[in-house]
PDB file of C-alpha atoms in Angstrom:
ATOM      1  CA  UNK A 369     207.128   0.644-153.018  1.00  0.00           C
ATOM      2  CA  UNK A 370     208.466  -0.905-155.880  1.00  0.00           C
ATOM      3  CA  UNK A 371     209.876   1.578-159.342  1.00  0.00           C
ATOM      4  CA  UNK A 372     208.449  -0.133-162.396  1.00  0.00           C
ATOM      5  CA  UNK A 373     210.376  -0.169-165.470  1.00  0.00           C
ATOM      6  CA  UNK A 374     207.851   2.322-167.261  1.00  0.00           C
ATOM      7  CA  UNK A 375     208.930   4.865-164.170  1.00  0.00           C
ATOM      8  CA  UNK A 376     205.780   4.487-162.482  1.00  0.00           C
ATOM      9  CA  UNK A 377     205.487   3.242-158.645  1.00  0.00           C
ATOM     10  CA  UNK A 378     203.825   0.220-157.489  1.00  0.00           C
ATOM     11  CA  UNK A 379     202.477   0.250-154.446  1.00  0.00           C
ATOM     12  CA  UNK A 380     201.353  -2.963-152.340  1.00  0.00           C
ATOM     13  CA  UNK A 381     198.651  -2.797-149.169  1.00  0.00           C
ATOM     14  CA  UNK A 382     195.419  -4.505-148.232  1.00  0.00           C
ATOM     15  CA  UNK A 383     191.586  -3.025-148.158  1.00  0.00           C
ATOM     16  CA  UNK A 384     189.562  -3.808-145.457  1.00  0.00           C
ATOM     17  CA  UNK A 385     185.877  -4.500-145.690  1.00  0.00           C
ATOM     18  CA  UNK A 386     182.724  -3.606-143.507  1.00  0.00           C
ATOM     19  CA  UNK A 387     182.560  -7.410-142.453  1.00  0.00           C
ATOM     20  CA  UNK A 388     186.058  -7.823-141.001  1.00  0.00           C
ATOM     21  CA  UNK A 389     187.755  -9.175-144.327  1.00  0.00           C
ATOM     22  CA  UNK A 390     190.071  -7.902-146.348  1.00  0.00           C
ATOM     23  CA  UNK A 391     192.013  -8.683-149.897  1.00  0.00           C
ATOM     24  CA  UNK A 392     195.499  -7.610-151.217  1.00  0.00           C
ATOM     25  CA  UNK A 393     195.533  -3.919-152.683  1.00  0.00           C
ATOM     26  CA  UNK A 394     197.945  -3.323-155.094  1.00  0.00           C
ATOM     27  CA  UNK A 395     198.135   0.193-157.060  1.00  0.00           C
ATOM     28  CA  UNK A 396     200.316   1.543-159.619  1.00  0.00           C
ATOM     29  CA  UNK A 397     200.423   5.169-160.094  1.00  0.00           C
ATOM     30  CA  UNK A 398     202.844   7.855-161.812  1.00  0.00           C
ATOM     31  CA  UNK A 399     205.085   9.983-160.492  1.00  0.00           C
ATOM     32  CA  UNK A 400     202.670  12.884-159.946  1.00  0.00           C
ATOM     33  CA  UNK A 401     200.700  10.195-157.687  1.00  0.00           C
ATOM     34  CA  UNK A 402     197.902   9.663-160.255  1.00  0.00           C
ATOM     35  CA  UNK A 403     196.674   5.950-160.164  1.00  0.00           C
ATOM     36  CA  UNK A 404     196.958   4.385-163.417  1.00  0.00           C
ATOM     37  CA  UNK A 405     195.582   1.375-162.113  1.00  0.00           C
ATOM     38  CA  UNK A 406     193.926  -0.350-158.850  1.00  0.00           C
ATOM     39  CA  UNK A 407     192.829  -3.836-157.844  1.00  0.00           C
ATOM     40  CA  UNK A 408     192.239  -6.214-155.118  1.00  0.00           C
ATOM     41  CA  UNK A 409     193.271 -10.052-154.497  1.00  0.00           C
ATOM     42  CA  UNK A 410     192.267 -12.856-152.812  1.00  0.00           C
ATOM     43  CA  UNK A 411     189.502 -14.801-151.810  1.00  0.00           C
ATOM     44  CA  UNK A 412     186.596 -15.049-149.390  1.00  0.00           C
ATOM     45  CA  UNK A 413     188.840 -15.034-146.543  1.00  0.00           C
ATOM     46  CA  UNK A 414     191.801 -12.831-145.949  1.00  0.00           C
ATOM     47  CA  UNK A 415     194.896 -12.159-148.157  1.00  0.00           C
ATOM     48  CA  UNK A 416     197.729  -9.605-147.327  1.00  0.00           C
ATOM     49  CA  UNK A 417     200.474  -8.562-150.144  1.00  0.00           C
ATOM     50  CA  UNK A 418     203.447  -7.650-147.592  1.00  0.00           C
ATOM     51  CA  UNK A 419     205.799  -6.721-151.126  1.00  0.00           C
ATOM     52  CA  UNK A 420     205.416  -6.749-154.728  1.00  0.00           C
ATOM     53  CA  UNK A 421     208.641  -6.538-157.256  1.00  0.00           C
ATOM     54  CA  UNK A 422     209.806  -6.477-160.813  1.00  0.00           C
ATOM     55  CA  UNK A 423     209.925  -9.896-162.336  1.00  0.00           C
ATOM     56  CA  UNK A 424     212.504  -9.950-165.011  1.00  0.00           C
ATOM     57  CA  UNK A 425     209.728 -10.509-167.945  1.00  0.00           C
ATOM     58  CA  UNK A 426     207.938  -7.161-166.779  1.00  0.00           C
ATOM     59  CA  UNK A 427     205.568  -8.701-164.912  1.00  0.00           C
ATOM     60  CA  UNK A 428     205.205  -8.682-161.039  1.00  0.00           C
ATOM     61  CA  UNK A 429     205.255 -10.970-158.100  1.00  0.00           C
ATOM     62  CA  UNK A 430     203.851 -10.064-155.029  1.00  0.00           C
ATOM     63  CA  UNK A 431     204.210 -12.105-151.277  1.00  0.00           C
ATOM     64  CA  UNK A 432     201.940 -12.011-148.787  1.00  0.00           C
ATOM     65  CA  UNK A 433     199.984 -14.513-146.479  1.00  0.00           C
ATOM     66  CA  UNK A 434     196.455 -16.091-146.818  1.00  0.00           C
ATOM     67  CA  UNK A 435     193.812 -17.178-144.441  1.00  0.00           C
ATOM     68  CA  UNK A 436     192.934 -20.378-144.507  1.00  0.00           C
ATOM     69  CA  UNK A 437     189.357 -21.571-144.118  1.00  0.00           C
ATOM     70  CA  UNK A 438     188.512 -18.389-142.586  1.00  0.00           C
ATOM     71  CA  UNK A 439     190.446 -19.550-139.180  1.00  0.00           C
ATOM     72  CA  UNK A 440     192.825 -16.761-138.465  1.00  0.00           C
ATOM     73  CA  UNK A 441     195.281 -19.063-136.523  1.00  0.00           C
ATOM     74  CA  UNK A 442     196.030 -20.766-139.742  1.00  0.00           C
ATOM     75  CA  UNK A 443     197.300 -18.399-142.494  1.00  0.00           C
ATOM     76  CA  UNK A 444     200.132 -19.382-145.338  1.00  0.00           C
ATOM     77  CA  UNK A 445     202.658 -18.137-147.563  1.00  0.00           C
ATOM     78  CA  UNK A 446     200.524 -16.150-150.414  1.00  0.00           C
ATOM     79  CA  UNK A 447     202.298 -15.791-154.220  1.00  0.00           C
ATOM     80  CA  UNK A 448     200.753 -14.133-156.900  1.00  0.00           C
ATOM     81  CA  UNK A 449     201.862 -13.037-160.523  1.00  0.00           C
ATOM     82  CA  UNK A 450     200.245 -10.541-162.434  1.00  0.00           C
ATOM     83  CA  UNK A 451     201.229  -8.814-165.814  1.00  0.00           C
ATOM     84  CA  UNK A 452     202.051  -4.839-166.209  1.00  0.00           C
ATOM     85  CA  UNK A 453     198.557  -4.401-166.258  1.00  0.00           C
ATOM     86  CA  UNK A 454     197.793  -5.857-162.797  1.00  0.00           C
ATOM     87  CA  UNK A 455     196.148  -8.762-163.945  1.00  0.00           C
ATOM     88  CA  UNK A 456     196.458 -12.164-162.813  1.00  0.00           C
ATOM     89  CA  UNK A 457     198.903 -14.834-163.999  1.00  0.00           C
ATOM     90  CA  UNK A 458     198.384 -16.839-161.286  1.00  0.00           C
ATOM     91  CA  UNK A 459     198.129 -17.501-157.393  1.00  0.00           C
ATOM     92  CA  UNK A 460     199.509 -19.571-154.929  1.00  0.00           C
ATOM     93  CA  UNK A 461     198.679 -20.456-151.158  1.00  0.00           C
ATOM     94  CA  UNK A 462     201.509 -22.868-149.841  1.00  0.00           C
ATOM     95  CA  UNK A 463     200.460 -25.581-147.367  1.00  0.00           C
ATOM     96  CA  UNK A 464     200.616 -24.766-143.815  1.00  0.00           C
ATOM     97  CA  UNK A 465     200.246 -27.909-142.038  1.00  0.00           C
ATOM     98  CA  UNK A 466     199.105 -25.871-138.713  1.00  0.00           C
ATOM     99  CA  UNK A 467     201.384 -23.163-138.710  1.00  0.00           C
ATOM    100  CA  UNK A 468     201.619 -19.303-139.275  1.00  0.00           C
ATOM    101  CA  UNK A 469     203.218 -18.793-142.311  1.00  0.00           C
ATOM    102  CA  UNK A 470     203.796 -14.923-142.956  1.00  0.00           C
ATOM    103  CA  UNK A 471     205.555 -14.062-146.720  1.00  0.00           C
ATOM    104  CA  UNK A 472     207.392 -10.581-145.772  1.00  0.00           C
ATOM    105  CA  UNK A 473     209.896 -10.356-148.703  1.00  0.00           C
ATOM    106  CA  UNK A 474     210.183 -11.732-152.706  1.00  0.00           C
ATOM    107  CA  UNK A 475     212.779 -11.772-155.141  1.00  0.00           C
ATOM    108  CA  UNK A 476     212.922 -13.300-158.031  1.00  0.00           C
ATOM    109  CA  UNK A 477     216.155 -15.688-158.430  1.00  0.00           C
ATOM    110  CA  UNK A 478     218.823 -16.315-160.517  1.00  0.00           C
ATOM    111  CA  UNK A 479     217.617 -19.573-162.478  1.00  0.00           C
ATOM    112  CA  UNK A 480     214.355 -16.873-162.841  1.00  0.00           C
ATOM    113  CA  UNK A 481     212.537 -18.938-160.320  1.00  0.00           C
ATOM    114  CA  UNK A 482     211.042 -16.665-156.526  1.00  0.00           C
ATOM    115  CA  UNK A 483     212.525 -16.958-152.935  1.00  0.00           C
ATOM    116  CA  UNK A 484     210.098 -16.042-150.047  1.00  0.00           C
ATOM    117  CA  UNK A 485     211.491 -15.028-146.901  1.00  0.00           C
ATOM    118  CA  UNK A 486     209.396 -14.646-143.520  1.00  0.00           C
ATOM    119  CA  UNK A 487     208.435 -16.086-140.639  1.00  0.00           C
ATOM    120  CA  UNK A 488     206.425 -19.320-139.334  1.00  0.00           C
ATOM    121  CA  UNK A 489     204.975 -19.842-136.164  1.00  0.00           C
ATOM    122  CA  UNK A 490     205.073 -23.512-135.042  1.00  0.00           C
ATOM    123  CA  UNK A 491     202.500 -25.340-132.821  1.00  0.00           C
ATOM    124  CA  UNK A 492     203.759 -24.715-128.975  1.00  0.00           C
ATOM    125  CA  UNK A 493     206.465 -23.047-129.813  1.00  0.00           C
ATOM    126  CA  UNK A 494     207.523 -19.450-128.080  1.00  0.00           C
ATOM    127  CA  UNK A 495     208.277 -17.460-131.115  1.00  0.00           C
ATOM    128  CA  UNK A 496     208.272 -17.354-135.430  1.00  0.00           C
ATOM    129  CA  UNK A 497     211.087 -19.025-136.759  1.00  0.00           C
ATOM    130  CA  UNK A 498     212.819 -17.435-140.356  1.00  0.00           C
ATOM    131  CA  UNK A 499     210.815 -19.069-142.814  1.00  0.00           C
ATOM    132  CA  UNK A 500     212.834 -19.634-146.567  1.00  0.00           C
ATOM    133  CA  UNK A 501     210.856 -20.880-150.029  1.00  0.00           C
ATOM    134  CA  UNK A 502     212.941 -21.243-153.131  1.00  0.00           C
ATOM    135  CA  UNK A 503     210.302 -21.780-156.139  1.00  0.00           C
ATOM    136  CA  UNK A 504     210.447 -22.318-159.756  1.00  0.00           C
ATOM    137  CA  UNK A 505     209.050 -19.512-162.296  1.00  0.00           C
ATOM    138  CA  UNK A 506     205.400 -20.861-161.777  1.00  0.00           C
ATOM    139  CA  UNK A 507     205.349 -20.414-157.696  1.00  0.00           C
ATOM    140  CA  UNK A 508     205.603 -24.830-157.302  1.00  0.00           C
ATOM    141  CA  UNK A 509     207.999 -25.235-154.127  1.00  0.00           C
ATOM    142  CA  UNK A 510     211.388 -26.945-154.728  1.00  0.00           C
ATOM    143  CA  UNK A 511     212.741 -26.336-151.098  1.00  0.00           C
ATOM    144  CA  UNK A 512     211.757 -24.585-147.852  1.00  0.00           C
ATOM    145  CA  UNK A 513     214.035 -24.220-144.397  1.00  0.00           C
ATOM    146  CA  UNK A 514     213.302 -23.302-141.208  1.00  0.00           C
ATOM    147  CA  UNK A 515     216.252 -21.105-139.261  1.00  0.00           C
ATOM    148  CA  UNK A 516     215.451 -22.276-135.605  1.00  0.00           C
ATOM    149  CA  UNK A 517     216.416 -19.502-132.962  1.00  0.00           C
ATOM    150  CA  UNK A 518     215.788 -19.059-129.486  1.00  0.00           C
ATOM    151  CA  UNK A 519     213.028 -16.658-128.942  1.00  0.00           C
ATOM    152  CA  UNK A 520     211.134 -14.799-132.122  1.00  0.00           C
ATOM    153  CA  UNK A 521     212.572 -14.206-135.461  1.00  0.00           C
ATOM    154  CA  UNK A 522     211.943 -12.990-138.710  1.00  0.00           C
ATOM    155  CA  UNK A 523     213.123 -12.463-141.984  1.00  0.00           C
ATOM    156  CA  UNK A 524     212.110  -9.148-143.397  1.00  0.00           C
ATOM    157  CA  UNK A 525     214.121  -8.675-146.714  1.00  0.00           C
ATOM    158  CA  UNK A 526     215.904 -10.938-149.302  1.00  0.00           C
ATOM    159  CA  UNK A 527     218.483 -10.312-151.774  1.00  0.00           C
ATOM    160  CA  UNK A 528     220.596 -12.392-154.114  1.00  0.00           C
ATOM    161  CA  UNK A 529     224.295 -11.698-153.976  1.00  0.00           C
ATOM    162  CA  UNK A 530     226.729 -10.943-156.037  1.00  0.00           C
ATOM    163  CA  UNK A 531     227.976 -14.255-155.575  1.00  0.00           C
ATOM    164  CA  UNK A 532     224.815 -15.997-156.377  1.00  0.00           C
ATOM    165  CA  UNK A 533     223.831 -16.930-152.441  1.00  0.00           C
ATOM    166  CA  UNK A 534     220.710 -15.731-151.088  1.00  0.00           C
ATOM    167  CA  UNK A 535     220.806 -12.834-148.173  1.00  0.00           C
ATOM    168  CA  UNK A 536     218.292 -12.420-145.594  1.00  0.00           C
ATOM    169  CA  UNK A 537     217.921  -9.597-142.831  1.00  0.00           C
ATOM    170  CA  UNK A 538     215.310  -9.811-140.220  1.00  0.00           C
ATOM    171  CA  UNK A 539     215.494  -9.750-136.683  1.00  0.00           C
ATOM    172  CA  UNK A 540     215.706 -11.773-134.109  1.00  0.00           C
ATOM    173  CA  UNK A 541     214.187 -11.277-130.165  1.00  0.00           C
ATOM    174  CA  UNK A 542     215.058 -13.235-127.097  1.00  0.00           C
ATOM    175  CA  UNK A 543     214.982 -12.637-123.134  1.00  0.00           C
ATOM    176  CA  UNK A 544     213.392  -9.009-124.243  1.00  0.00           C
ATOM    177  CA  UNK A 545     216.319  -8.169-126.475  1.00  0.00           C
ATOM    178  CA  UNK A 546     215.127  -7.577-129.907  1.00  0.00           C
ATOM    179  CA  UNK A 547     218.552  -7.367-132.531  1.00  0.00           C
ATOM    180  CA  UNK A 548     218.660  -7.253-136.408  1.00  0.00           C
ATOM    181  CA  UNK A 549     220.404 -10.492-138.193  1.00  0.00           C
ATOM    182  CA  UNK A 550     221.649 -10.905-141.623  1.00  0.00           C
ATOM    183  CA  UNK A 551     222.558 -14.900-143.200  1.00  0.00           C
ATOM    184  CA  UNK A 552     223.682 -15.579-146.493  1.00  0.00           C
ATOM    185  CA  UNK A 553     222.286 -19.130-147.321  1.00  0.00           C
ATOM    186  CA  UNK A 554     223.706 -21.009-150.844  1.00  0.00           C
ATOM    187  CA  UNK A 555     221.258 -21.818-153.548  1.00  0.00           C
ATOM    188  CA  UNK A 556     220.529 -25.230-152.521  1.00  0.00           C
ATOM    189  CA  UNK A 557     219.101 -23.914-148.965  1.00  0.00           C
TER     190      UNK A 557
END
């Protein structure tokens, strides 16, 4: 849940279809819990919007993952832009190159550009890794890192600092202990 600056909430989800599909679902809606407005994204496969935020313009970004090719083994960081009105600046599926991508978290950065945070599960390997995109203001990729742990991870939230570095929490699971982490990473990953 995300407050707009209007005072309105926006909320982010999926809808699921008769034939096993599904899109993104995002809704804004007052205060009262009214919808003011409603509408799905994605494609003929599946999409997921995990979080949507503010952009600085008024607009909103949203992260998610994306299906690709209809193989659900093979799914990739998902960023969309629409305007106030929900509608579509544009879309982005990152490539995958075999792996799970899943985008949990968005913020939009301090040279006004987006940071992803999530996870990616590699070929072979036991568990998701933390998964980091820095983009510029149109969603094109200018870096990505992979935070290599034993066992599963995941970044779940991102934040800039005060200081300008990026923050991540998430969690982090190995020999059957799960425990939350938190890294602060510098702007050039």
């Amino acid at each position: 849940i995300e407050l707009t600056s209007d005072n309105h909430l926006l909320l982010t989800g999926v809808v699921n279809y008769v034939n096993g599909d599904y899109d993104a679902y995002i809704s804004k809606i007052n205060l009262d819990g009214e919808v003011i407005w409603s509408k799905n994204y994605g494609g003929s496969h599946r999409q997921r919007a995990l979080q949507g935020k503010k952009a600085v313009d008024g607009d909103f970004i949203f992260a998610g993952w994306n299906e690709i090719n209809g193989n659900a083994g093979s799914i990739s960081f998902f960023l969309f832009k629409t305007d106030m009105n929900g509608d579509t600046l544009w879309t982005k599926t990152y490539p995958n190159n075999g792996m799970r991508q899943t985008g949990y978290a968005v913020v939009q950065n301090i040279d006004q550009g987006y940071l992803i945070a999530g996870s990616i599960q590699q070929p072979l390997q036991e568990g998701p890794d933390i998964f980091l995109m820095k983009t510029d203001d149109t969603g094109d990729i200018i870096w990505t890192k992979i935070i290599d742990n034993p066992g599963s991870n995941e970044a779940r939230e991102i934040v800039i600092g005060n200081s300008g570095n990026i923050i991540i929490s998430g969690w982090s699971a190995a020999s059957g202990c799960a425990h939350p982490i938190l890294a602060e990473i510098n702007q050039d990953g």
